[in-house]
JSON list of C-alpha atoms in Angstrom, two decimals:
[
{"chain": "A", "resi": 105, "resn": "MET", "atom": "CA", "xyz": [-113.16, -10.06, 0.76]},
{"chain": "A", "resi": 106, "resn": "PRO", "atom": "CA", "xyz": [-109.98, -8.74, -0.92]},
{"chain": "A", "resi": 107, "resn": "ARG", "atom": "CA", "xyz": [-109.38, -9.72, -4.52]},
{"chain": "A", "resi": 108, "resn": "SER", "atom": "CA", "xyz": [-106.36, -11.83, -5.40]},
{"chain": "A", "resi": 109, "resn": "LYS", "atom": "CA", "xyz": [-103.51, -10.23, -7.32]},
{"chain": "A", "resi": 110, "resn": "HIS", "atom": "CA", "xyz": [-103.31, -13.35, -9.54]},
{"chain": "A", "resi": 111, "resn": "ASN", "atom": "CA", "xyz": [-105.46, -13.89, -12.63]},
{"chain": "A", "resi": 112, "resn": "ALA", "atom": "CA", "xyz": [-107.16, -17.23, -13.36]},
{"chain": "A", "resi": 113, "resn": "ALA", "atom": "CA", "xyz": [-104.32, -18.56, -15.53]},
{"chain": "A", "resi": 114, "resn": "GLU", "atom": "CA", "xyz": [-101.72, -17.68, -12.89]},
{"chain": "A", "resi": 115, "resn": "LYS", "atom": "CA", "xyz": [-103.82, -19.37, -10.18]},
{"chain": "A", "resi": 116, "resn": "LEU", "atom": "CA", "xyz": [-104.10, -22.55, -12.24]},
{"chain": "A", "resi": 117, "resn": "ALA", "atom": "CA", "xyz": [-100.34, -22.55, -12.84]},
{"chain": "A", "resi": 118, "resn": "ILE", "atom": "CA", "xyz": [-99.69, -22.07, -9.11]},
{"chain": "A", "resi": 119, "resn": "LEU", "atom": "CA", "xyz": [-102.08, -24.88, -8.19]},
{"chain": "A", "resi": 120, "resn": "ASP", "atom": "CA", "xyz": [-100.51, -27.19, -10.76]},
{"chain": "A", "resi": 121, "resn": "ALA", "atom": "CA", "xyz": [-97.05, -26.43, -9.35]},
{"chain": "A", "resi": 122, "resn": "LEU", "atom": "CA", "xyz": [-98.36, -27.12, -5.83]},
{"chain": "A", "resi": 123, "resn": "ARG", "atom": "CA", "xyz": [-99.82, -30.47, -6.92]},
{"chain": "A", "resi": 124, "resn": "ARG", "atom": "CA", "xyz": [-96.49, -31.51, -8.46]},
{"chain": "A", "resi": 125, "resn": "SER", "atom": "CA", "xyz": [-94.42, -30.28, -5.50]},
{"chain": "A", "resi": 126, "resn": "HIS", "atom": "CA", "xyz": [-95.70, -32.82, -2.93]},
{"chain": "A", "resi": 127, "resn": "VAL", "atom": "CA", "xyz": [-95.16, -30.39, -0.05]},
{"chain": "A", "resi": 128, "resn": "SER", "atom": "CA", "xyz": [-97.68, -28.88, 2.35]},
{"chain": "A", "resi": 129, "resn": "VAL", "atom": "CA", "xyz": [-99.77, -25.92, 1.25]},
{"chain": "A", "resi": 130, "resn": "GLY", "atom": "CA", "xyz": [-98.16, -23.71, 3.91]},
{"chain": "A", "resi": 131, "resn": "THR", "atom": "CA", "xyz": [-94.62, -24.64, 2.89]},
{"chain": "A", "resi": 132, "resn": "PHE", "atom": "CA", "xyz": [-95.41, -24.10, -0.79]},
{"chain": "A", "resi": 133, "resn": "ALA", "atom": "CA", "xyz": [-97.12, -20.76, -0.11]},
{"chain": "A", "resi": 134, "resn": "ARG", "atom": "CA", "xyz": [-94.18, -19.43, 1.92]},
{"chain": "A", "resi": 135, "resn": "ALA", "atom": "CA", "xyz": [-91.65, -20.56, -0.68]},
{"chain": "A", "resi": 136, "resn": "HIS", "atom": "CA", "xyz": [-93.56, -18.94, -3.55]},
{"chain": "A", "resi": 137, "resn": "GLY", "atom": "CA", "xyz": [-94.81, -15.80, -1.80]},
{"chain": "A", "resi": 138, "resn": "VAL", "atom": "CA", "xyz": [-98.51, -16.59, -2.15]},
{"chain": "A", "resi": 139, "resn": "ASN", "atom": "CA", "xyz": [-101.28, -16.53, 0.42]},
{"chain": "A", "resi": 140, "resn": "SER", "atom": "CA", "xyz": [-102.05, -20.08, 1.56]},
{"chain": "A", "resi": 141, "resn": "ASP", "atom": "CA", "xyz": [-105.76, -19.15, 1.77]},
{"chain": "A", "resi": 142, "resn": "THR", "atom": "CA", "xyz": [-105.86, -18.85, -2.02]},
{"chain": "A", "resi": 143, "resn": "LEU", "atom": "CA", "xyz": [-104.52, -22.40, -2.35]},
{"chain": "A", "resi": 144, "resn": "THR", "atom": "CA", "xyz": [-107.04, -24.17, -0.15]},
{"chain": "A", "resi": 145, "resn": "ALA", "atom": "CA", "xyz": [-110.17, -25.87, -1.44]},
{"chain": "A", "resi": 146, "resn": "SER", "atom": "CA", "xyz": [-113.43, -24.03, -1.73]},
{"chain": "A", "resi": 147, "resn": "PRO", "atom": "CA", "xyz": [-116.40, -25.16, 0.37]},
{"chain": "A", "resi": 148, "resn": "SER", "atom": "CA", "xyz": [-117.95, -26.75, -2.73]},
{"chain": "A", "resi": 149, "resn": "ARG", "atom": "CA", "xyz": [-115.06, -29.21, -3.08]},
{"chain": "A", "resi": 150, "resn": "LYS", "atom": "CA", "xyz": [-116.29, -32.79, -3.36]},
{"chain": "A", "resi": 151, "resn": "GLN", "atom": "CA", "xyz": [-115.61, -34.75, -0.20]},
{"chain": "A", "resi": 152, "resn": "VAL", "atom": "CA", "xyz": [-113.62, -37.99, -0.30]},
{"chain": "A", "resi": 153, "resn": "PRO", "atom": "CA", "xyz": [-113.33, -40.65, 2.40]},
{"chain": "A", "resi": 154, "resn": "THR", "atom": "CA", "xyz": [-111.29, -39.68, 5.42]},
{"chain": "A", "resi": 155, "resn": "MET", "atom": "CA", "xyz": [-110.63, -43.27, 6.45]},
{"chain": "A", "resi": 156, "resn": "SER", "atom": "CA", "xyz": [-108.60, -45.54, 4.21]},
{"chain": "A", "resi": 157, "resn": "ARG", "atom": "CA", "xyz": [-109.71, -49.03, 3.41]},
{"chain": "A", "resi": 158, "resn": "LYS", "atom": "CA", "xyz": [-107.27, -51.92, 3.43]},
{"chain": "A", "resi": 159, "resn": "THR", "atom": "CA", "xyz": [-105.30, -52.08, 0.20]},
{"chain": "A", "resi": 160, "resn": "THR", "atom": "CA", "xyz": [-102.91, -54.56, -1.32]},
{"chain": "A", "resi": 161, "resn": "PHE", "atom": "CA", "xyz": [-99.38, -53.75, -2.42]},
{"chain": "A", "resi": 162, "resn": "GLU", "atom": "CA", "xyz": [-100.53, -54.03, -6.05]},
{"chain": "A", "resi": 163, "resn": "GLU", "atom": "CA", "xyz": [-103.39, -51.57, -5.44]},
{"chain": "A", "resi": 164, "resn": "ARG", "atom": "CA", "xyz": [-100.97, -49.06, -3.91]},
{"chain": "A", "resi": 165, "resn": "ILE", "atom": "CA", "xyz": [-98.80, -49.27, -7.02]},
{"chain": "A", "resi": 166, "resn": "GLU", "atom": "CA", "xyz": [-101.91, -48.78, -9.18]},
{"chain": "A", "resi": 167, "resn": "ILE", "atom": "CA", "xyz": [-102.87, -45.69, -7.14]},
{"chain": "A", "resi": 168, "resn": "VAL", "atom": "CA", "xyz": [-99.36, -44.22, -7.47]},
{"chain": "A", "resi": 169, "resn": "GLU", "atom": "CA", "xyz": [-99.38, -44.79, -11.23]},
{"chain": "A", "resi": 170, "resn": "TYR", "atom": "CA", "xyz": [-102.90, -43.34, -11.54]},
{"chain": "A", "resi": 171, "resn": "VAL", "atom": "CA", "xyz": [-101.48, -40.09, -10.16]},
{"chain": "A", "resi": 172, "resn": "THR", "atom": "CA", "xyz": [-97.99, -40.09, -11.66]},
{"chain": "A", "resi": 173, "resn": "LYS", "atom": "CA", "xyz": [-98.39, -41.73, -15.07]},
{"chain": "A", "resi": 174, "resn": "HIS", "atom": "CA", "xyz": [-101.98, -40.82, -15.84]},
{"chain": "A", "resi": 175, "resn": "LYS", "atom": "CA", "xyz": [-101.77, -37.31, -14.32]},
{"chain": "A", "resi": 176, "resn": "HIS", "atom": "CA", "xyz": [-104.80, -37.55, -12.03]},
{"chain": "A", "resi": 177, "resn": "SER", "atom": "CA", "xyz": [-104.97, -35.48, -8.86]},
{"chain": "A", "resi": 178, "resn": "TYR", "atom": "CA", "xyz": [-104.75, -36.93, -5.36]},
{"chain": "A", "resi": 179, "resn": "THR", "atom": "CA", "xyz": [-108.44, -36.08, -4.93]},
{"chain": "A", "resi": 180, "resn": "GLU", "atom": "CA", "xyz": [-109.36, -37.99, -8.08]},
{"chain": "A", "resi": 181, "resn": "ALA", "atom": "CA", "xyz": [-107.26, -40.98, -7.01]},
{"chain": "A", "resi": 182, "resn": "ALA", "atom": "CA", "xyz": [-108.75, -40.96, -3.50]},
{"chain": "A", "resi": 183, "resn": "GLU", "atom": "CA", "xyz": [-112.27, -40.88, -4.89]},
{"chain": "A", "resi": 184, "resn": "TYR", "atom": "CA", "xyz": [-111.66, -43.50, -7.59]},
{"chain": "A", "resi": 185, "resn": "PHE", "atom": "CA", "xyz": [-109.91, -45.99, -5.27]},
{"chain": "A", "resi": 186, "resn": "GLN", "atom": "CA", "xyz": [-111.95, -45.11, -2.16]},
{"chain": "A", "resi": 187, "resn": "VAL", "atom": "CA", "xyz": [-108.98, -44.23, 0.02]},
{"chain": "A", "resi": 188, "resn": "SER", "atom": "CA", "xyz": [-108.22, -40.99, 1.83]},
{"chain": "A", "resi": 189, "resn": "TYR", "atom": "CA", "xyz": [-106.56, -38.06, 0.09]},
{"chain": "A", "resi": 190, "resn": "GLN", "atom": "CA", "xyz": [-103.78, -38.13, 2.70]},
{"chain": "A", "resi": 191, "resn": "GLN", "atom": "CA", "xyz": [-103.08, -41.81, 2.10]},
{"chain": "A", "resi": 192, "resn": "ALA", "atom": "CA", "xyz": [-102.95, -41.43, -1.69]},
{"chain": "A", "resi": 193, "resn": "CYS", "atom": "CA", "xyz": [-100.56, -38.50, -1.30]},
{"chain": "A", "resi": 194, "resn": "SER", "atom": "CA", "xyz": [-98.40, -40.43, 1.16]},
{"chain": "A", "resi": 195, "resn": "TRP", "atom": "CA", "xyz": [-98.06, -43.43, -1.16]},
{"chain": "A", "resi": 196, "resn": "VAL", "atom": "CA", "xyz": [-97.10, -41.27, -4.13]},
{"chain": "A", "resi": 197, "resn": "ILE", "atom": "CA", "xyz": [-94.43, -39.44, -2.13]},
{"chain": "A", "resi": 198, "resn": "LYS", "atom": "CA", "xyz": [-93.04, -42.69, -0.67]},
{"chain": "A", "resi": 199, "resn": "ALA", "atom": "CA", "xyz": [-92.85, -44.29, -4.12]},
{"chain": "A", "resi": 200, "resn": "GLN", "atom": "CA", "xyz": [-91.15, -41.24, -5.62]},
{"chain": "A", "resi": 201, "resn": "GLU", "atom": "CA", "xyz": [-88.60, -40.98, -2.81]},
{"chain": "A", "resi": 202, "resn": "ARG", "atom": "CA", "xyz": [-87.87, -44.66, -2.12]},
{"chain": "A", "resi": 203, "resn": "GLY", "atom": "CA", "xyz": [-89.42, -46.68, -4.94]},
{"chain": "A", "resi": 204, "resn": "TYR", "atom": "CA", "xyz": [-92.31, -49.12, -4.93]},
{"chain": "A", "resi": 205, "resn": "LYS", "atom": "CA", "xyz": [-90.70, -51.20, -2.17]},
{"chain": "A", "resi": 206, "resn": "ALA", "atom": "CA", "xyz": [-91.68, -48.37, 0.21]},
{"chain": "A", "resi": 207, "resn": "LEU", "atom": "CA", "xyz": [-95.34, -49.27, -0.40]},
{"chain": "A", "resi": 208, "resn": "VAL", "atom": "CA", "xyz": [-95.02, -52.66, 1.30]},
{"chain": "A", "resi": 209, "resn": "ASP", "atom": "CA", "xyz": [-97.35, -52.88, 4.30]},
{"chain": "A", "resi": 210, "resn": "LYS", "atom": "CA", "xyz": [-95.24, -52.87, 7.44]},
{"chain": "A", "resi": 211, "resn": "ALA", "atom": "CA", "xyz": [-98.08, -54.12, 9.64]},
{"chain": "A", "resi": 212, "resn": "ARG", "atom": "CA", "xyz": [-97.23, -57.19, 11.66]},
{"chain": "A", "resi": 213, "resn": "PRO", "atom": "CA", "xyz": [-98.24, -60.39, 9.89]},
{"chain": "A", "resi": 214, "resn": "SER", "atom": "CA", "xyz": [-101.13, -62.21, 11.52]},
{"chain": "A", "resi": 215, "resn": "GLN", "atom": "CA", "xyz": [-100.10, -65.19, 13.58]},
{"chain": "A", "resi": 216, "resn": "THR", "atom": "CA", "xyz": [-101.67, -68.47, 12.52]},
{"chain": "A", "resi": 217, "resn": "SER", "atom": "CA", "xyz": [-100.91, -70.19, 15.81]},
{"chain": "A", "resi": 218, "resn": "GLY", "atom": "CA", "xyz": [-100.31, -69.19, 19.38]},
{"chain": "A", "resi": 219, "resn": "ARG", "atom": "CA", "xyz": [-96.75, -70.55, 19.26]},
{"chain": "A", "resi": 220, "resn": "VAL", "atom": "CA", "xyz": [-93.73, -68.43, 18.53]},
{"chain": "A", "resi": 221, "resn": "ASP", "atom": "CA", "xyz": [-90.71, -69.99, 16.88]},
{"chain": "A", "resi": 222, "resn": "ARG", "atom": "CA", "xyz": [-87.76, -69.11, 19.08]},
{"chain": "A", "resi": 223, "resn": "SER", "atom": "CA", "xyz": [-85.21, -71.32, 17.32]},
{"chain": "A", "resi": 224, "resn": "GLY", "atom": "CA", "xyz": [-82.46, -69.74, 15.40]}
]
């Protein structure tokens, strides 16, 4: 296996920049001239759930703030709140780009009766 041309401090700086960039590993690697293989997780990385549980709007805000205000990683947030890494990342990006209103669940509200109100 070839050795990386980056020392440990440089690798940590690159990974920190990647975490803050909110772009894909491949996009980041191409933009910064680094090998994307050096940015991927090692096999010993702790696994987090791949399926998200149902969350409330308030929980999504709490997850976003856990990452942005308290400087935790997406992996830490996913593990702590028991949601997927991808979902935690998605909520943070949505909130940063469009504000907390982007975290509102767009799923159709459950109907309490079989009737549909067609007036109006």
